[in-house]
Amino acid sequence: SKYTKEDIIRIIRENDVKFVRLQFTDIFGTLKNVAITTSQVEKALDNKCMFDGSSIEGFVRIEESDMYLWPDLDTFVILPWHTRHGKIARLICDVYKPDGTPFEGDPRYILRKAIQDAADMGYSFNVGPECEFFLFNTDEYGHPTTITHDTAGYFDMGPSDLGESCRRDICLTLEDMGFEIEASHHEVAIAQHEIDFKYSEALSAADNILTFKMVVKSAADSHGLCATFMPKPVYGQCGSGMHTNMSLFKDGKNAFYDPDSESGLSEIAHQFIAGICKHVKSISAITNPLVNSYKRLVPGYEAPCYIAWTTCNRSALIRVPDTRGVGTRVELRSPDPACNPYLVFAVLLQAGLEGIREGMTPPPPVSANIYDMKEADRKKLGIENLPADLIDAVECMEADPFIREVLGDHVYTKYVEAKRQEWKEYTTRVSQWEIERYLNKF
Ligand code: ADP
Ligand code: MG
Ligand code: MG
Ligand code: MG
Ligand code: MG
């Protein structure tokens, strides 16, 4: 590993760090943190830092609430922004029970299990996410709005792009924290941006997404803007996705690449795609977790709605970009940045591994633009739709024992319960749309 306990204690002392944030997430991927002063750091590094799990959504009941945070030393970083009270560092933690076993409700543990299953088969799992987000104005009280003065579009440059200096700030901050930024650009919708960082092994990729969101939110704040990863904040505009690029490596080589096959894609890549296709509907409630997520997955906005894969266009759910060799990868285009990345990578990896273990064959790739096809033609080709809304997705999830298997009973039960409740709240509310449409007419 990158650091020892002693290294961290020394770095903290040498840099005059005053606080350390111990971070973890709840099952919905919300970042939680316990701040400690440096006097408590040795205790924390000895895995002796306790917190009350009953106050965290999706964790545990009062009777069994004591949880321990075990810092992952490799995640140590000094936050590069300045505060009046000295420097702050952070450590991402695994959550353990008092008996010293991992807590089943910790999303990082669920991903670790999937990674171990892959390792048992000789694979490591690499993920490169493309996170999109919006930068909006805040109102006079500093509250978020969906208002923007931005008028730029895809790949546009300043001065029309008011978010540009904020975006530049985000990139520099992330580089200070050790990220390799591959690209950053204005996205299709007004006020929408994308920043791509280099792929890494799945656990650190998921950690990076949490760090990324934290940095984006904080940079937006210091520019008087607000950042949102809500999947579809503005009707009639493109929503924000989190395209997920994946590959398996074996013995240091990309196992999706086969120079001897016509397409350059290996048998393993095909089997991995087959596994994802098989479970993609039941995975939707994880990759697209909100009521709002399904308002992004509609035709006309470059977001996928049909289950198909392709090597030659950008409209399909699963795309294999042209790159071969070490960059050979499978891109799943449905996930959105409101997801819990630990759970998403765990279910995707396990689905792909199942495809490999069972030697599955994917449906034939589709080269035509699926959005131009009539429904009857899609039916003929056996192209199914993704779930239409959150409740449809939850029902697909319940119909597939695979998800419960991967998440474990604890997270599965809490997740389904919470999502059903979210749906019920949504459907019983009277929306602005209803008022506009019905109030005067009836
Ligand atoms: P797009 O062409 O879909 O816009 P981007 O260039 O924005 O794609 O992002 C591609 C992502 O894929 C980056 O995060 C990159 O690091 C990642 N990537 C490249 N090679 C691999 C690989 N072998 N496995 C997983 N991810 C990869
Ligand atoms: Mg991109
Ligand atoms: Mg690109
Ligand atoms: Mg994009
Ligand atoms: Mg993409």
Short mmCIF file of C-alpha atoms in Angstrom, two decimals, residues 27-420:
data_model
loop_
_atom_site.label_atom_id
_atom_site.label_comp_id
_atom_site.label_asym_id
_atom_site.label_seq_id
_atom_site.Cartn_x
_atom_site.Cartn_y
_atom_site.Cartn_z
CA ILE A 27 -26.40 2.79 1.05
CA PHE A 28 -27.61 5.61 -1.21
CA GLY A 29 -24.08 6.81 -1.82
CA THR A 30 -24.33 9.93 0.30
CA LEU A 31 -20.96 10.89 1.71
CA LYS A 32 -20.84 10.97 5.50
CA ASN A 33 -18.04 12.20 7.61
CA VAL A 34 -16.79 12.29 11.15
CA ALA A 35 -14.22 15.03 11.76
CA ILE A 36 -11.53 14.39 14.33
CA THR A 37 -8.74 16.63 15.57
CA THR A 38 -5.21 15.42 15.01
CA SER A 39 -4.96 14.38 18.68
CA GLN A 40 -7.28 11.47 17.79
CA VAL A 41 -5.49 10.39 14.64
CA GLU A 42 -3.45 7.55 16.14
CA LYS A 43 -6.57 6.10 17.69
CA ALA A 44 -8.39 6.37 14.35
CA LEU A 45 -5.51 4.70 12.51
CA ASP A 46 -5.74 1.83 15.00
CA ASN A 47 -9.36 1.31 13.86
CA LYS A 48 -10.67 2.44 17.23
CA CYS A 49 -12.87 5.29 16.06
CA MET A 50 -16.51 4.53 16.83
CA PHE A 51 -19.71 6.16 15.61
CA ASP A 52 -23.42 5.69 16.06
CA GLY A 53 -24.72 3.79 13.03
CA SER A 54 -28.38 4.23 13.90
CA SER A 55 -28.36 7.82 12.71
CA ILE A 56 -27.25 6.87 9.20
CA GLU A 57 -29.91 6.10 6.58
CA GLY A 58 -30.02 2.45 5.63
CA PHE A 59 -27.64 1.38 8.40
CA VAL A 60 -28.90 -0.28 11.58
CA ARG A 61 -31.38 -0.22 14.43
CA ILE A 62 -30.66 1.53 17.74
CA GLU A 63 -29.93 -1.75 19.56
CA GLU A 64 -27.00 -2.57 17.35
CA SER A 65 -25.70 0.84 16.54
CA ASP A 66 -22.01 0.85 17.47
CA MET A 67 -19.87 0.85 14.36
CA TYR A 68 -16.15 1.27 13.83
CA LEU A 69 -14.40 3.14 11.07
CA TRP A 70 -11.32 1.41 9.64
CA PRO A 71 -9.44 3.98 7.57
CA ASP A 72 -8.12 2.84 4.19
CA LEU A 73 -4.60 4.27 4.36
CA ASP A 74 -4.31 4.53 0.56
CA THR A 75 -7.10 7.10 0.50
CA PHE A 76 -5.23 9.61 2.65
CA VAL A 77 -5.10 13.06 1.07
CA ILE A 78 -4.79 16.64 2.27
CA LEU A 79 -7.70 18.70 0.95
CA PRO A 80 -6.15 21.44 -1.17
CA TRP A 81 -8.61 24.20 -0.33
CA HIS A 82 -7.80 26.76 2.31
CA THR A 83 -9.62 27.22 5.55
CA ARG A 84 -9.12 29.67 8.36
CA HIS A 85 -8.50 26.90 10.86
CA GLY A 86 -5.60 25.15 9.21
CA LYS A 87 -5.41 22.22 6.85
CA ILE A 88 -7.86 19.34 6.64
CA ALA A 89 -7.07 15.82 5.49
CA ARG A 90 -9.42 12.96 4.74
CA LEU A 91 -9.41 9.18 4.89
CA ILE A 92 -12.08 6.97 3.33
CA CYS A 93 -13.06 4.20 5.74
CA ASP A 94 -14.52 0.72 5.76
CA VAL A 95 -17.25 0.16 8.32
CA TYR A 96 -16.77 -2.67 10.83
CA LYS A 97 -18.88 -4.15 13.61
CA PRO A 98 -17.65 -4.29 17.23
CA ASP A 99 -16.78 -7.99 16.75
CA GLY A 100 -14.23 -7.02 14.07
CA THR A 101 -16.16 -8.30 11.06
CA PRO A 102 -17.18 -6.05 8.13
CA PHE A 103 -20.60 -4.46 8.34
CA GLU A 104 -22.93 -5.92 5.65
CA GLY A 105 -24.55 -2.51 5.14
CA ASP A 106 -21.31 -0.86 4.02
CA PRO A 107 -21.40 -0.31 0.22
CA ARG A 108 -17.61 -0.42 0.08
CA TYR A 109 -17.72 -3.93 1.54
CA ILE A 110 -20.19 -5.06 -1.13
CA LEU A 111 -17.85 -3.81 -3.84
CA ARG A 112 -14.84 -5.39 -2.10
CA LYS A 113 -16.63 -8.77 -2.18
CA ALA A 114 -17.28 -8.47 -5.92
CA ILE A 115 -13.65 -7.47 -6.52
CA GLN A 116 -12.53 -10.51 -4.54
CA ASP A 117 -14.77 -12.77 -6.65
CA ALA A 118 -13.15 -11.34 -9.76
CA ALA A 119 -9.68 -11.81 -8.26
CA ASP A 120 -10.51 -15.47 -7.54
CA MET A 121 -11.08 -15.84 -11.29
CA GLY A 122 -7.81 -14.02 -12.01
CA TYR A 123 -9.31 -10.66 -13.00
CA SER A 124 -9.00 -7.10 -11.85
CA PHE A 125 -11.78 -4.68 -12.74
CA ASN A 126 -11.10 -1.22 -14.15
CA VAL A 127 -13.64 1.55 -14.35
CA GLY A 128 -13.57 4.99 -15.99
CA PRO A 129 -16.66 7.09 -15.25
CA GLU A 130 -17.77 10.16 -17.23
CA CYS A 131 -19.56 12.36 -14.73
CA GLU A 132 -21.83 15.10 -16.02
CA PHE A 133 -23.29 17.85 -13.88
CA PHE A 134 -24.95 21.27 -14.01
CA LEU A 135 -23.71 24.55 -12.58
CA PHE A 136 -26.64 26.83 -11.75
CA ASN A 137 -26.99 30.24 -10.12
CA THR A 138 -27.98 30.56 -6.49
CA ASP A 139 -30.68 32.98 -5.37
CA GLU A 140 -30.25 35.98 -3.06
CA TYR A 141 -30.32 33.67 -0.03
CA GLY A 142 -27.70 31.37 -1.51
CA HIS A 143 -30.24 28.62 -2.24
CA PRO A 144 -29.91 26.50 -5.38
CA THR A 145 -32.00 27.34 -8.47
CA THR A 146 -32.17 25.98 -12.02
CA ILE A 147 -31.43 29.47 -13.37
CA THR A 148 -28.30 30.09 -15.43
CA HIS A 149 -26.81 32.87 -17.51
CA ASP A 150 -24.79 30.35 -19.44
CA THR A 151 -25.63 30.16 -23.15
CA ALA A 152 -22.95 27.75 -24.33
CA GLY A 153 -23.34 24.31 -25.89
CA TYR A 154 -21.27 21.22 -26.57
CA PHE A 155 -17.52 21.90 -26.49
CA ASP A 156 -18.10 25.69 -26.56
CA MET A 157 -15.45 27.98 -25.14
CA GLY A 158 -15.62 31.15 -23.02
CA PRO A 159 -16.58 33.90 -22.61
CA SER A 160 -20.12 32.57 -23.15
CA ASP A 161 -19.32 29.71 -20.80
CA LEU A 162 -19.66 31.27 -17.35
CA GLY A 163 -18.98 27.98 -15.64
CA GLU A 164 -15.60 27.74 -17.30
CA SER A 165 -13.52 29.32 -14.58
CA CYS A 166 -15.30 27.16 -12.03
CA ARG A 167 -14.61 24.09 -14.14
CA ARG A 168 -10.94 25.04 -14.45
CA ASP A 169 -10.78 25.38 -10.69
CA ILE A 170 -12.30 21.93 -10.23
CA CYS A 171 -9.72 20.37 -12.57
CA LEU A 172 -6.77 22.03 -10.83
CA THR A 173 -8.03 21.06 -7.39
CA LEU A 174 -8.49 17.46 -8.49
CA GLU A 175 -4.98 17.38 -9.98
CA ASP A 176 -3.64 18.65 -6.65
CA MET A 177 -5.35 15.64 -5.08
CA GLY A 178 -3.68 13.22 -7.48
CA PHE A 179 -6.36 12.85 -10.15
CA GLU A 180 -5.32 12.50 -13.77
CA ILE A 181 -7.84 14.64 -15.67
CA GLU A 182 -8.22 13.35 -19.22
CA ALA A 183 -10.77 15.83 -20.51
CA SER A 184 -13.10 18.57 -19.37
CA HIS A 185 -15.67 20.28 -21.53
CA HIS A 186 -18.98 22.03 -21.74
CA GLU A 187 -21.76 19.52 -22.38
CA VAL A 188 -24.79 19.67 -24.68
CA ALA A 189 -27.25 21.41 -22.34
CA ILE A 190 -26.78 24.99 -21.18
CA ALA A 191 -24.96 25.08 -17.82
CA GLN A 192 -23.94 21.41 -18.24
CA HIS A 193 -20.35 20.16 -17.91
CA GLU A 194 -18.33 16.97 -18.06
CA ILE A 195 -14.98 16.19 -16.51
CA ASP A 196 -13.32 12.84 -17.24
CA PHE A 197 -10.57 11.41 -15.08
CA LYS A 198 -8.44 8.39 -15.82
CA TYR A 199 -9.84 4.96 -15.15
CA SER A 200 -8.60 2.96 -12.19
CA GLU A 201 -9.31 -0.22 -10.29
CA ALA A 202 -13.01 -0.25 -9.26
CA LEU A 203 -12.66 0.51 -5.54
CA SER A 204 -10.53 3.58 -6.11
CA ALA A 205 -12.74 4.61 -9.06
CA ALA A 206 -15.75 4.61 -6.73
CA ASP A 207 -13.79 6.51 -4.06
CA ASN A 208 -12.76 8.98 -6.76
CA ILE A 209 -16.37 9.63 -7.74
CA LEU A 210 -17.22 10.62 -4.17
CA THR A 211 -14.17 12.85 -3.99
CA PHE A 212 -15.03 14.30 -7.39
CA LYS A 213 -18.55 15.23 -6.32
CA MET A 214 -17.28 16.79 -3.12
CA VAL A 215 -14.76 18.92 -5.03
CA VAL A 216 -17.30 19.97 -7.67
CA LYS A 217 -19.83 21.04 -5.03
CA SER A 218 -17.26 22.93 -3.03
CA ALA A 219 -15.73 24.73 -6.06
CA ALA A 220 -19.20 25.72 -7.29
CA ASP A 221 -19.96 27.09 -3.86
CA SER A 222 -16.86 29.26 -3.81
CA HIS A 223 -17.84 30.67 -7.22
CA GLY A 224 -21.30 31.56 -5.97
CA LEU A 225 -22.82 28.78 -8.09
CA CYS A 226 -24.46 25.52 -7.14
CA ALA A 227 -23.52 22.19 -8.69
CA THR A 228 -26.02 19.39 -9.11
CA PHE A 229 -25.71 15.75 -10.11
CA MET A 230 -29.48 15.41 -10.30
CA PRO A 231 -30.07 13.35 -13.45
CA LYS A 232 -32.62 15.59 -15.20
CA PRO A 233 -32.84 19.03 -13.63
CA VAL A 234 -34.42 20.79 -16.64
CA TYR A 235 -37.27 19.46 -18.77
CA GLY A 236 -36.51 19.66 -22.49
CA GLN A 237 -32.72 19.60 -21.99
CA CYS A 238 -30.28 16.69 -21.89
CA GLY A 239 -29.88 15.12 -18.48
CA SER A 240 -26.66 14.20 -16.71
CA GLY A 241 -25.30 10.70 -17.11
CA MET A 242 -22.38 8.81 -15.71
CA HIS A 243 -21.27 6.63 -18.62
CA THR A 244 -19.37 3.75 -17.09
CA ASN A 245 -16.37 2.42 -19.03
CA MET A 246 -15.29 -1.04 -17.91
CA SER A 247 -12.57 -3.57 -18.61
CA LEU A 248 -11.13 -6.68 -17.00
CA PHE A 249 -7.39 -7.18 -16.82
CA LYS A 250 -5.71 -10.56 -16.41
CA ASP A 251 -1.95 -10.98 -15.89
CA GLY A 252 -1.49 -7.27 -16.63
CA LYS A 253 -3.23 -7.55 -20.01
CA ASN A 254 -6.62 -6.27 -21.10
CA ALA A 255 -8.78 -9.43 -21.20
CA PHE A 256 -11.35 -7.73 -23.46
CA TYR A 257 -8.78 -7.41 -26.24
CA ASP A 258 -8.07 -10.19 -28.71
CA PRO A 259 -5.91 -9.13 -31.67
CA ASP A 260 -6.77 -12.38 -33.46
CA SER A 261 -10.52 -11.88 -33.54
CA GLU A 262 -12.12 -9.91 -36.37
CA SER A 263 -13.56 -7.23 -34.10
CA GLY A 264 -10.55 -7.17 -31.77
CA LEU A 265 -12.93 -8.14 -28.97
CA SER A 266 -12.27 -11.28 -26.95
CA GLU A 267 -14.67 -14.08 -26.05
CA ILE A 268 -14.45 -12.81 -22.46
CA ALA A 269 -15.66 -9.35 -23.54
CA HIS A 270 -18.66 -10.92 -25.28
CA GLN A 271 -19.51 -13.00 -22.24
CA PHE A 272 -19.17 -9.96 -19.97
CA ILE A 273 -21.55 -8.00 -22.22
CA ALA A 274 -23.97 -10.95 -22.19
CA GLY A 275 -24.06 -10.97 -18.39
CA ILE A 276 -24.75 -7.24 -18.28
CA CYS A 277 -27.51 -7.53 -20.91
CA LYS A 278 -29.15 -10.32 -18.93
CA HIS A 279 -29.36 -8.31 -15.69
CA VAL A 280 -29.46 -4.73 -16.91
CA LYS A 281 -33.18 -4.26 -16.24
CA SER A 282 -32.93 -5.48 -12.67
CA ILE A 283 -29.80 -3.38 -12.12
CA SER A 284 -31.61 -0.19 -13.18
CA ALA A 285 -32.84 0.66 -9.70
CA ILE A 286 -29.15 0.77 -8.68
CA THR A 287 -27.72 2.56 -11.75
CA ASN A 288 -30.70 4.94 -11.94
CA PRO A 289 -31.89 5.29 -8.38
CA LEU A 290 -34.25 8.28 -8.40
CA VAL A 291 -37.77 9.06 -9.57
CA ASN A 292 -36.04 11.74 -11.61
CA SER A 293 -33.54 9.30 -13.19
CA TYR A 294 -36.20 7.94 -15.55
CA LYS A 295 -36.96 11.40 -16.94
CA ARG A 296 -33.44 11.31 -18.40
CA LEU A 297 -33.93 7.88 -20.02
CA VAL A 298 -36.29 9.07 -22.75
CA PRO A 299 -35.79 9.29 -26.55
CA GLY A 300 -34.31 12.42 -28.06
CA TYR A 301 -31.59 13.35 -25.55
CA GLU A 302 -28.72 10.94 -26.26
CA ALA A 303 -29.68 8.83 -23.25
CA PRO A 304 -30.35 5.11 -23.72
CA CYS A 305 -33.82 3.59 -23.38
CA TYR A 306 -33.48 0.28 -25.25
CA ILE A 307 -31.44 -2.78 -24.36
CA ALA A 308 -28.87 -3.32 -27.10
CA TRP A 309 -25.14 -3.20 -27.67
CA THR A 310 -23.10 -1.92 -30.56
CA THR A 311 -19.59 -1.34 -31.83
CA CYS A 312 -20.47 1.42 -34.23
CA ASN A 313 -22.81 4.11 -32.96
CA ARG A 314 -23.52 6.12 -29.86
CA SER A 315 -27.21 5.45 -29.45
CA ALA A 316 -27.05 2.04 -27.81
CA LEU A 317 -27.15 1.20 -24.12
CA ILE A 318 -23.83 -0.60 -24.33
CA ARG A 319 -21.17 0.75 -26.66
CA VAL A 320 -17.76 -0.68 -27.45
CA PRO A 321 -15.57 2.28 -28.50
CA ASP A 322 -13.14 1.76 -31.41
CA THR A 323 -10.04 1.79 -29.20
CA ARG A 324 -8.26 -1.56 -28.96
CA GLY A 325 -5.27 -2.81 -27.02
CA VAL A 326 -5.04 -1.59 -23.44
CA GLY A 327 -7.98 0.81 -23.97
CA THR A 328 -10.42 -1.91 -25.07
CA ARG A 329 -13.53 -1.33 -23.01
CA VAL A 330 -17.26 -1.69 -22.69
CA GLU A 331 -19.22 1.50 -22.03
CA LEU A 332 -22.56 1.27 -20.24
CA ARG A 333 -24.41 4.50 -20.90
CA SER A 334 -27.40 4.22 -18.57
CA PRO A 335 -25.95 5.00 -15.10
CA ASP A 336 -26.47 8.52 -13.76
CA PRO A 337 -24.37 10.38 -11.21
CA ALA A 338 -27.03 10.16 -8.48
CA CYS A 339 -26.13 6.48 -8.08
CA ASN A 340 -24.07 4.88 -5.35
CA PRO A 341 -20.93 3.98 -7.37
CA TYR A 342 -19.88 1.18 -4.99
CA LEU A 343 -23.16 -0.66 -5.51
CA VAL A 344 -23.21 0.08 -9.25
CA PHE A 345 -19.72 -1.32 -9.83
CA ALA A 346 -20.50 -4.33 -7.63
CA VAL A 347 -23.64 -5.32 -9.57
CA LEU A 348 -22.06 -4.66 -12.96
CA LEU A 349 -18.96 -6.67 -12.14
CA GLN A 350 -20.96 -9.57 -10.73
CA ALA A 351 -23.27 -9.57 -13.78
CA GLY A 352 -20.26 -9.63 -16.11
CA LEU A 353 -18.57 -12.40 -14.10
CA GLU A 354 -21.74 -14.48 -14.29
CA GLY A 355 -21.64 -14.08 -18.08
CA ILE A 356 -18.05 -15.36 -18.10
CA ARG A 357 -18.62 -18.21 -15.64
CA GLU A 358 -21.60 -19.47 -17.61
CA GLY A 359 -20.04 -18.82 -21.01
CA MET A 360 -23.01 -16.74 -22.08
CA THR A 361 -23.53 -15.37 -25.60
CA PRO A 362 -24.79 -11.81 -26.01
CA PRO A 363 -27.57 -10.92 -28.43
CA PRO A 364 -26.20 -9.87 -31.85
CA PRO A 365 -24.89 -6.27 -31.91
CA VAL A 366 -27.19 -3.69 -33.47
CA SER A 367 -25.61 -1.31 -35.97
CA ALA A 368 -28.68 0.69 -37.00
CA ASN A 369 -29.85 3.71 -35.01
CA ILE A 370 -32.39 2.16 -32.67
CA TYR A 371 -34.18 5.48 -32.18
CA ASP A 372 -35.11 5.57 -35.86
CA MET A 373 -36.67 2.09 -35.68
CA LYS A 374 -40.38 1.44 -35.37
CA GLU A 375 -41.46 -0.39 -32.26
CA ALA A 376 -42.43 -3.42 -34.35
CA ASP A 377 -38.91 -3.58 -35.81
CA ARG A 378 -37.36 -3.45 -32.37
CA LYS A 379 -39.67 -6.25 -31.27
CA LYS A 380 -38.57 -8.35 -34.25
CA LEU A 381 -34.94 -7.90 -33.23
CA GLY A 382 -35.82 -8.72 -29.62
CA ILE A 383 -34.78 -5.28 -28.37
CA GLU A 384 -36.43 -4.64 -25.02
CA ASN A 385 -36.97 -1.35 -23.19
CA LEU A 386 -35.24 -0.32 -19.99
CA PRO A 387 -37.64 0.14 -17.05
CA ALA A 388 -39.94 3.11 -17.66
CA ASP A 389 -39.89 4.51 -14.15
CA LEU A 390 -38.59 3.87 -10.65
CA ILE A 391 -41.34 1.49 -9.58
CA ASP A 392 -40.91 -0.54 -12.78
CA ALA A 393 -37.19 -0.74 -11.98
CA VAL A 394 -37.83 -1.81 -8.38
CA GLU A 395 -40.17 -4.55 -9.59
CA CYS A 396 -37.52 -5.76 -12.06
CA MET A 397 -35.02 -5.79 -9.21
CA GLU A 398 -37.35 -7.87 -7.04
CA ALA A 399 -37.95 -10.32 -9.89
CA ASP A 400 -34.23 -11.13 -10.21
CA PRO A 401 -32.68 -13.05 -7.26
CA PHE A 402 -29.24 -12.06 -8.58
CA ILE A 403 -29.49 -8.54 -7.10
CA ARG A 404 -30.32 -9.76 -3.62
CA GLU A 405 -27.42 -12.17 -3.88
CA VAL A 406 -24.94 -9.41 -4.75
CA LEU A 407 -26.22 -6.77 -2.31
CA GLY A 408 -26.90 -9.14 0.57
CA ASP A 409 -30.18 -9.20 2.53
CA HIS A 410 -29.45 -6.14 4.61
CA VAL A 411 -28.83 -3.62 1.83
CA TYR A 412 -31.33 -5.25 -0.53
CA THR A 413 -34.20 -4.99 1.96
CA LYS A 414 -33.44 -1.42 3.02
CA TYR A 415 -32.96 -0.32 -0.55
CA VAL A 416 -36.24 -1.73 -1.86
CA GLU A 417 -38.14 -0.37 1.14
CA ALA A 418 -36.72 3.13 0.66
CA LYS A 419 -37.31 3.20 -3.09
CA ARG A 420 -40.92 2.01 -2.74
#
